[in-house]
């Protein structure tokens, strides 16, 4: 029962739009499925690290330290604003031409999208606080807490991968429309505004 409830909660969390969704969609729209999946893997690496940190009590240090929390919050906000500004600049210059990725092909240079996904996740202190408060709720009485939390973190990542994989596949299928230059420029503008807005919100939010 605990595991089923946890999987259901993970699905709802994954479906809620946020920083991760914005980054993954932007990478998919700009460079195709490979770039989107690279950003997803980067994000899920960060999620797994935060989940393991919660399992071994490391994220409790971040929760307890206001200074560490504020430093990460500001860094995360700067990263998001910079990425948003880059998206707006890209839209001003003109979005990259469609067809950067052939059907089923692997695009070179996936390190950037991967690091973008990883960096935005690790620089988001709310991800650590969420992992610290979310995962323990699904530990059944009598279970080994660190092992169970680590297992739940892996399940969380797998659910995320399934959801974002479906999202990327759907966006890729719509590339005939989304790949039009005017549409791509508009989407870059929207993603830029969204990322800057998320960065500003993160900067001004308290715990």
mmCIF file of N, CA, C and O in Angstrom, residues 80-159:
data_model
loop_
_atom_site.group_PDB
_atom_site.id
_atom_site.type_symbol
_atom_site.label_atom_id
_atom_site.label_comp_id
_atom_site.label_asym_id
_atom_site.label_seq_id
_atom_site.Cartn_x
_atom_site.Cartn_y
_atom_site.Cartn_z
ATOM 1 N N UNK A 80 18.535 30.145 -13.264
ATOM 2 C CA UNK A 80 17.282 30.185 -14.020
ATOM 3 C C UNK A 80 17.147 31.479 -14.817
ATOM 4 O O UNK A 80 16.714 31.467 -15.978
ATOM 5 N N UNK A 81 17.513 32.609 -14.200
ATOM 6 C CA UNK A 81 17.405 33.897 -14.897
ATOM 7 C C UNK A 81 18.351 33.935 -16.097
ATOM 8 O O UNK A 81 17.989 34.412 -17.177
ATOM 9 N N UNK A 82 19.573 33.424 -15.910
ATOM 10 C CA UNK A 82 20.539 33.394 -17.019
ATOM 11 C C UNK A 82 20.017 32.529 -18.165
ATOM 12 O O UNK A 82 20.085 32.917 -19.342
ATOM 13 N N UNK A 83 19.477 31.361 -17.830
ATOM 14 C CA UNK A 83 18.937 30.487 -18.867
ATOM 15 C C UNK A 83 17.740 31.139 -19.561
ATOM 16 O O UNK A 83 17.573 31.014 -20.779
ATOM 17 N N UNK A 84 16.913 31.836 -18.797
ATOM 18 C CA UNK A 84 15.785 32.546 -19.392
ATOM 19 C C UNK A 84 16.248 33.654 -20.323
ATOM 20 O O UNK A 84 15.692 33.832 -21.420
ATOM 21 N N UNK A 85 17.277 34.388 -19.903
ATOM 22 C CA UNK A 85 17.821 35.458 -20.749
ATOM 23 C C UNK A 85 18.417 34.878 -22.031
ATOM 24 O O UNK A 85 18.276 35.469 -23.114
ATOM 25 N N UNK A 86 19.080 33.738 -21.919
ATOM 26 C CA UNK A 86 19.626 33.084 -23.104
ATOM 27 C C UNK A 86 18.517 32.683 -24.071
ATOM 28 O O UNK A 86 18.672 32.803 -25.293
ATOM 29 N N UNK A 87 17.402 32.198 -23.523
ATOM 30 C CA UNK A 87 16.275 31.807 -24.377
ATOM 31 C C UNK A 87 15.704 33.023 -25.106
ATOM 32 O O UNK A 87 15.395 32.953 -26.303
ATOM 33 N N UNK A 88 15.576 34.144 -24.403
ATOM 34 C CA UNK A 88 15.063 35.360 -25.034
ATOM 35 C C UNK A 88 16.024 35.863 -26.109
ATOM 36 O O UNK A 88 15.594 36.322 -27.175
ATOM 37 N N UNK A 89 17.321 35.765 -25.826
ATOM 38 C CA UNK A 89 18.314 36.181 -26.811
ATOM 39 C C UNK A 89 18.275 35.273 -28.038
ATOM 40 O O UNK A 89 18.389 35.740 -29.167
ATOM 41 N N UNK A 90 18.103 33.974 -27.788
ATOM 42 C CA UNK A 90 18.009 33.023 -28.899
ATOM 43 C C UNK A 90 16.784 33.326 -29.751
ATOM 44 O O UNK A 90 16.835 33.245 -30.987
ATOM 45 N N UNK A 91 15.683 33.678 -29.092
ATOM 46 C CA UNK A 91 14.464 34.005 -29.831
ATOM 47 C C UNK A 91 14.670 35.275 -30.659
ATOM 48 O O UNK A 91 14.171 35.390 -31.779
ATOM 49 N N UNK A 92 15.413 36.216 -30.118
ATOM 50 C CA UNK A 92 15.682 37.464 -30.838
ATOM 51 C C UNK A 92 16.554 37.216 -32.068
ATOM 52 O O UNK A 92 16.326 37.790 -33.140
ATOM 53 N N UNK A 93 17.545 36.326 -31.911
ATOM 54 C CA UNK A 93 18.431 36.006 -33.034
ATOM 55 C C UNK A 93 17.735 35.126 -34.070
ATOM 56 O O UNK A 93 18.085 35.140 -35.236
ATOM 57 N N UNK A 94 16.781 34.340 -33.569
ATOM 58 C CA UNK A 94 16.125 33.362 -34.449
ATOM 59 C C UNK A 94 16.400 31.981 -33.914
ATOM 60 O O UNK A 94 17.550 31.612 -33.680
ATOM 61 N N UNK A 95 15.350 31.177 -33.674
ATOM 62 C CA UNK A 95 15.491 29.837 -33.107
ATOM 63 C C UNK A 95 16.274 28.957 -34.054
ATOM 64 O O UNK A 95 16.253 29.148 -35.269
ATOM 65 N N UNK A 96 16.988 27.953 -33.548
ATOM 66 C CA UNK A 96 17.729 27.039 -34.405
ATOM 67 C C UNK A 96 16.813 26.351 -35.397
ATOM 68 O O UNK A 96 15.636 26.136 -35.127
ATOM 69 N N UNK A 97 17.351 26.023 -36.515
ATOM 70 C CA UNK A 97 16.535 25.383 -37.542
ATOM 71 C C UNK A 97 16.025 24.044 -37.071
ATOM 72 O O UNK A 97 16.696 23.324 -36.346
ATOM 73 N N UNK A 98 14.807 23.711 -37.480
ATOM 74 C CA UNK A 98 14.253 22.414 -37.119
ATOM 75 C C UNK A 98 15.038 21.330 -37.824
ATOM 76 O O UNK A 98 15.718 21.554 -38.804
ATOM 77 N N UNK A 99 14.916 20.105 -37.293
ATOM 78 C CA UNK A 99 15.592 18.989 -37.918
ATOM 79 C C UNK A 99 16.999 18.801 -37.417
ATOM 80 O O UNK A 99 17.807 18.150 -38.067
ATOM 81 N N UNK A 100 17.328 19.410 -36.256
ATOM 82 C CA UNK A 100 18.661 19.247 -35.683
ATOM 83 C C UNK A 100 18.893 17.808 -35.306
ATOM 84 O O UNK A 100 20.008 17.363 -35.139
ATOM 85 N N UNK A 101 17.798 17.072 -35.111
ATOM 86 C CA UNK A 101 17.943 15.668 -34.749
ATOM 87 C C UNK A 101 17.179 14.803 -35.734
ATOM 88 O O UNK A 101 15.997 14.998 -35.968
ATOM 89 N N UNK A 102 17.841 13.849 -36.328
ATOM 90 C CA UNK A 102 17.147 12.898 -37.198
ATOM 91 C C UNK A 102 16.350 11.935 -36.354
ATOM 92 O O UNK A 102 16.626 11.752 -35.178
ATOM 93 N N UNK A 103 15.356 11.320 -36.959
ATOM 94 C CA UNK A 103 14.497 10.378 -36.226
ATOM 95 C C UNK A 103 15.325 9.264 -35.632
ATOM 96 O O UNK A 103 16.019 8.534 -36.314
ATOM 97 N N UNK A 104 15.319 9.189 -34.282
ATOM 98 C CA UNK A 104 16.020 8.122 -33.587
ATOM 99 C C UNK A 104 17.513 8.338 -33.488
ATOM 100 O O UNK A 104 18.220 7.496 -32.939
ATOM 101 N N UNK A 105 18.047 9.448 -34.016
ATOM 102 C CA UNK A 105 19.486 9.653 -34.002
ATOM 103 C C UNK A 105 19.939 10.202 -32.672
ATOM 104 O O UNK A 105 19.172 10.792 -31.925
ATOM 105 N N UNK A 106 21.213 10.015 -32.384
ATOM 106 C CA UNK A 106 21.799 10.569 -31.169
ATOM 107 C C UNK A 106 22.532 11.840 -31.544
ATOM 108 O O UNK A 106 23.390 11.838 -32.421
ATOM 109 N N UNK A 107 22.194 12.941 -30.921
ATOM 110 C CA UNK A 107 22.786 14.223 -31.248
ATOM 111 C C UNK A 107 24.047 14.424 -30.434
ATOM 112 O O UNK A 107 24.045 14.218 -29.224
ATOM 113 N N UNK A 108 25.165 14.840 -31.083
ATOM 114 C CA UNK A 108 26.371 15.105 -30.326
ATOM 115 C C UNK A 108 26.191 16.338 -29.457
ATOM 116 O O UNK A 108 25.347 17.184 -29.716
ATOM 117 N N UNK A 109 27.012 16.467 -28.455
ATOM 118 C CA UNK A 109 26.946 17.634 -27.592
ATOM 119 C C UNK A 109 25.800 17.587 -26.609
ATOM 120 O O UNK A 109 25.147 18.604 -26.385
ATOM 121 N N UNK A 110 25.536 16.423 -26.040
ATOM 122 C CA UNK A 110 24.452 16.305 -25.063
ATOM 123 C C UNK A 110 24.906 16.650 -23.651
ATOM 124 O O UNK A 110 24.098 16.651 -22.731
ATOM 125 N N UNK A 111 26.192 16.938 -23.499
ATOM 126 C CA UNK A 111 26.696 17.268 -22.173
ATOM 127 C C UNK A 111 26.048 18.542 -21.633
ATOM 128 O O UNK A 111 25.714 18.614 -20.456
ATOM 129 N N UNK A 112 25.869 19.543 -22.517
ATOM 130 C CA UNK A 112 25.260 20.802 -22.085
ATOM 131 C C UNK A 112 23.860 20.624 -21.531
ATOM 132 O O UNK A 112 23.561 21.078 -20.421
ATOM 133 N N UNK A 113 22.951 19.984 -22.278
ATOM 134 C CA UNK A 113 21.602 19.746 -21.745
ATOM 135 C C UNK A 113 21.612 18.926 -20.453
ATOM 136 O O UNK A 113 20.823 19.189 -19.545
ATOM 137 N N UNK A 114 22.500 17.915 -20.388
ATOM 138 C CA UNK A 114 22.584 17.103 -19.169
ATOM 139 C C UNK A 114 22.974 17.973 -17.976
ATOM 140 O O UNK A 114 22.341 17.907 -16.907
ATOM 141 N N UNK A 115 23.992 18.806 -18.149
ATOM 142 C CA UNK A 115 24.441 19.664 -17.058
ATOM 143 C C UNK A 115 23.396 20.720 -16.709
ATOM 144 O O UNK A 115 23.282 21.123 -15.549
ATOM 145 N N UNK A 116 22.633 21.164 -17.719
ATOM 146 C CA UNK A 116 21.559 22.118 -17.445
ATOM 147 C C UNK A 116 20.515 21.493 -16.531
ATOM 148 O O UNK A 116 20.051 22.108 -15.562
ATOM 149 N N UNK A 117 20.125 20.249 -16.849
ATOM 150 C CA UNK A 117 19.154 19.557 -16.002
ATOM 151 C C UNK A 117 19.692 19.288 -14.613
ATOM 152 O O UNK A 117 19.009 19.508 -13.601
ATOM 153 N N UNK A 118 20.946 18.834 -14.547
ATOM 154 C CA UNK A 118 21.561 18.533 -13.253
ATOM 155 C C UNK A 118 21.744 19.795 -12.422
ATOM 156 O O UNK A 118 21.422 19.823 -11.224
ATOM 157 N N UNK A 119 22.260 20.843 -13.063
ATOM 158 C CA UNK A 119 22.554 22.072 -12.328
ATOM 159 C C UNK A 119 21.321 22.735 -11.752
ATOM 160 O O UNK A 119 21.321 23.176 -10.595
ATOM 161 N N UNK A 120 20.249 22.796 -12.544
ATOM 162 C CA UNK A 120 19.038 23.447 -12.045
ATOM 163 C C UNK A 120 18.412 22.655 -10.901
ATOM 164 O O UNK A 120 17.827 23.233 -9.986
ATOM 165 N N UNK A 121 18.548 21.332 -10.940
ATOM 166 C CA UNK A 121 18.003 20.512 -9.856
ATOM 167 C C UNK A 121 18.828 20.672 -8.580
ATOM 168 O O UNK A 121 18.284 20.894 -7.497
ATOM 169 N N UNK A 122 20.150 20.576 -8.711
ATOM 170 C CA UNK A 122 21.008 20.657 -7.533
ATOM 171 C C UNK A 122 21.027 22.056 -6.934
ATOM 172 O O UNK A 122 21.276 22.224 -5.737
ATOM 173 N N UNK A 123 20.788 23.077 -7.773
ATOM 174 C CA UNK A 123 20.814 24.453 -7.271
ATOM 175 C C UNK A 123 19.461 24.896 -6.718
ATOM 176 O O UNK A 123 19.300 26.054 -6.355
ATOM 177 N N UNK A 124 18.516 23.970 -6.666
ATOM 178 C CA UNK A 124 17.182 24.286 -6.163
ATOM 179 C C UNK A 124 17.021 23.718 -4.753
ATOM 180 O O UNK A 124 16.789 22.518 -4.584
ATOM 181 N N UNK A 125 17.128 24.568 -3.723
ATOM 182 C CA UNK A 125 17.029 24.055 -2.353
ATOM 183 C C UNK A 125 15.669 23.468 -2.029
ATOM 184 O O UNK A 125 15.540 22.612 -1.161
ATOM 185 N N UNK A 126 14.647 23.907 -2.750
ATOM 186 C CA UNK A 126 13.315 23.363 -2.493
ATOM 187 C C UNK A 126 13.243 21.891 -2.863
ATOM 188 O O UNK A 126 12.422 21.152 -2.316
ATOM 189 N N UNK A 127 14.085 21.446 -3.811
ATOM 190 C CA UNK A 127 14.133 20.028 -4.142
ATOM 191 C C UNK A 127 14.638 19.228 -2.949
ATOM 192 O O UNK A 127 14.138 18.136 -2.653
ATOM 193 N N UNK A 128 15.633 19.779 -2.243
ATOM 194 C CA UNK A 128 16.158 19.099 -1.055
ATOM 195 C C UNK A 128 15.121 19.066 0.063
ATOM 196 O O UNK A 128 14.916 18.030 0.707
ATOM 197 N N UNK A 129 14.473 20.205 0.291
ATOM 198 C CA UNK A 129 13.457 20.270 1.344
ATOM 199 C C UNK A 129 12.292 19.345 1.015
ATOM 200 O O UNK A 129 11.760 18.651 1.882
ATOM 201 N N UNK A 130 11.923 19.306 -0.260
ATOM 202 C CA UNK A 130 10.818 18.435 -0.682
ATOM 203 C C UNK A 130 11.174 16.976 -0.460
ATOM 204 O O UNK A 130 10.357 16.196 0.043
ATOM 205 N N UNK A 131 12.396 16.597 -0.850
ATOM 206 C CA UNK A 131 12.820 15.211 -0.651
ATOM 207 C C UNK A 131 12.817 14.856 0.831
ATOM 208 O O UNK A 131 12.420 13.750 1.227
ATOM 209 N N UNK A 132 13.241 15.797 1.653
ATOM 210 C CA UNK A 132 13.323 15.556 3.094
ATOM 211 C C UNK A 132 11.930 15.385 3.711
ATOM 212 O O UNK A 132 11.739 14.606 4.650
ATOM 213 N N UNK A 133 10.941 16.094 3.168
ATOM 214 C CA UNK A 133 9.592 16.035 3.750
ATOM 215 C C UNK A 133 8.691 15.022 3.051
ATOM 216 O O UNK A 133 7.751 14.496 3.643
ATOM 217 N N UNK A 134 8.992 14.740 1.770
ATOM 218 C CA UNK A 134 8.129 13.885 0.955
ATOM 219 C C UNK A 134 8.412 12.401 1.171
ATOM 220 O O UNK A 134 7.505 11.612 1.469
ATOM 221 N N UNK A 135 9.664 12.014 1.054
ATOM 222 C CA UNK A 135 10.008 10.591 1.102
ATOM 223 C C UNK A 135 9.672 9.919 2.439
ATOM 224 O O UNK A 135 9.131 8.809 2.440
ATOM 225 N N UNK A 136 9.984 10.526 3.580
ATOM 226 C CA UNK A 136 9.739 9.824 4.861
ATOM 227 C C UNK A 136 8.280 9.466 5.115
ATOM 228 O O UNK A 136 7.996 8.564 5.917
ATOM 229 N N UNK A 137 7.364 10.159 4.444
ATOM 230 C CA UNK A 137 5.940 9.881 4.668
ATOM 231 C C UNK A 137 5.546 8.476 4.213
ATOM 232 O O UNK A 137 4.515 7.958 4.627
ATOM 233 N N UNK A 138 6.378 7.865 3.368
ATOM 234 C CA UNK A 138 6.026 6.579 2.776
ATOM 235 C C UNK A 138 6.898 5.441 3.294
ATOM 236 O O UNK A 138 7.002 4.396 2.651
ATOM 237 N N UNK A 139 7.513 5.661 4.438
ATOM 238 C CA UNK A 139 8.286 4.603 5.088
ATOM 239 C C UNK A 139 7.373 3.884 6.080
ATOM 240 O O UNK A 139 6.881 4.483 7.035
ATOM 241 N N UNK A 140 7.127 2.605 5.834
ATOM 242 C CA UNK A 140 6.239 1.832 6.709
ATOM 243 C C UNK A 140 6.912 1.583 8.058
ATOM 244 O O UNK A 140 8.147 1.494 8.137
ATOM 245 N N UNK A 141 6.127 1.501 9.101
ATOM 246 C CA UNK A 141 6.697 1.224 10.424
ATOM 247 C C UNK A 141 7.502 -0.071 10.431
ATOM 248 O O UNK A 141 7.094 -1.075 9.841
ATOM 249 N N UNK A 142 8.655 -0.032 11.080
ATOM 250 C CA UNK A 142 9.483 -1.218 11.212
ATOM 251 C C UNK A 142 10.482 -1.429 10.099
ATOM 252 O O UNK A 142 11.327 -2.319 10.183
ATOM 253 N N UNK A 143 10.405 -0.633 9.031
ATOM 254 C CA UNK A 143 11.342 -0.793 7.930
ATOM 255 C C UNK A 143 12.663 -0.067 8.224
ATOM 256 O O UNK A 143 12.712 0.881 9.006
ATOM 257 N N UNK A 144 13.719 -0.543 7.553
ATOM 258 C CA UNK A 144 15.011 0.129 7.648
ATOM 259 C C UNK A 144 14.893 1.472 6.932
ATOM 260 O O UNK A 144 14.701 1.520 5.711
ATOM 261 N N UNK A 145 15.007 2.558 7.695
ATOM 262 C CA UNK A 145 14.713 3.881 7.136
ATOM 263 C C UNK A 145 15.660 4.274 6.001
ATOM 264 O O UNK A 145 15.209 4.636 4.906
ATOM 265 N N UNK A 146 16.998 4.252 6.186
ATOM 266 C CA UNK A 146 17.881 4.661 5.074
ATOM 267 C C UNK A 146 17.697 3.828 3.811
ATOM 268 O O UNK A 146 17.659 4.356 2.702
ATOM 269 N N UNK A 147 17.593 2.494 3.970
ATOM 270 C CA UNK A 147 17.426 1.628 2.802
ATOM 271 C C UNK A 147 16.099 1.910 2.104
ATOM 272 O O UNK A 147 16.031 1.987 0.865
ATOM 273 N N UNK A 148 15.038 2.082 2.870
ATOM 274 C CA UNK A 148 13.729 2.351 2.287
ATOM 275 C C UNK A 148 13.710 3.693 1.577
ATOM 276 O O UNK A 148 13.175 3.813 0.462
ATOM 277 N N UNK A 149 14.307 4.705 2.178
ATOM 278 C CA UNK A 149 14.348 6.024 1.555
ATOM 279 C C UNK A 149 15.152 5.987 0.252
ATOM 280 O O UNK A 149 14.765 6.614 -0.740
ATOM 281 N N UNK A 150 16.268 5.260 0.262
ATOM 282 C CA UNK A 150 17.068 5.131 -0.966
ATOM 283 C C UNK A 150 16.266 4.418 -2.055
ATOM 284 O O UNK A 150 16.315 4.800 -3.237
ATOM 285 N N UNK A 151 15.525 3.391 -1.680
ATOM 286 C CA UNK A 151 14.691 2.667 -2.648
ATOM 287 C C UNK A 151 13.597 3.562 -3.200
ATOM 288 O O UNK A 151 13.325 3.568 -4.413
ATOM 289 N N UNK A 152 12.972 4.337 -2.338
ATOM 290 C CA UNK A 152 11.928 5.261 -2.784
ATOM 291 C C UNK A 152 12.495 6.312 -3.729
ATOM 292 O O UNK A 152 11.832 6.722 -4.688
ATOM 293 N N UNK A 153 13.724 6.742 -3.461
ATOM 294 C CA UNK A 153 14.355 7.720 -4.347
ATOM 295 C C UNK A 153 14.523 7.150 -5.751
ATOM 296 O O UNK A 153 14.292 7.845 -6.753
ATOM 297 N N UNK A 154 14.905 5.883 -5.837
ATOM 298 C CA UNK A 154 15.061 5.229 -7.142
ATOM 299 C C UNK A 154 13.704 5.116 -7.842
ATOM 300 O O UNK A 154 13.591 5.376 -9.051
ATOM 301 N N UNK A 155 12.666 4.753 -7.101
ATOM 302 C CA UNK A 155 11.321 4.655 -7.677
ATOM 303 C C UNK A 155 10.865 6.022 -8.185
ATOM 304 O O UNK A 155 10.274 6.142 -9.275
ATOM 305 N N UNK A 156 11.149 7.045 -7.408
ATOM 306 C CA UNK A 156 10.806 8.420 -7.795
ATOM 307 C C UNK A 156 11.447 8.766 -9.144
ATOM 308 O O UNK A 156 10.797 9.305 -10.047
ATOM 309 N N UNK A 157 12.712 8.435 -9.283
ATOM 310 C CA UNK A 157 13.430 8.704 -10.528
ATOM 311 C C UNK A 157 12.810 7.935 -11.694
ATOM 312 O O UNK A 157 12.625 8.477 -12.800
ATOM 313 N N UNK A 158 12.475 6.668 -11.484
ATOM 314 C CA UNK A 158 11.892 5.855 -12.553
ATOM 315 C C UNK A 158 10.540 6.411 -13.008
ATOM 316 O O UNK A 158 10.242 6.440 -14.209
ATOM 317 N N UNK A 159 9.730 6.861 -12.064
ATOM 318 C CA UNK A 159 8.439 7.456 -12.421
ATOM 319 C C UNK A 159 8.661 8.739 -13.218
ATOM 320 O O UNK A 159 7.989 8.987 -14.238
#
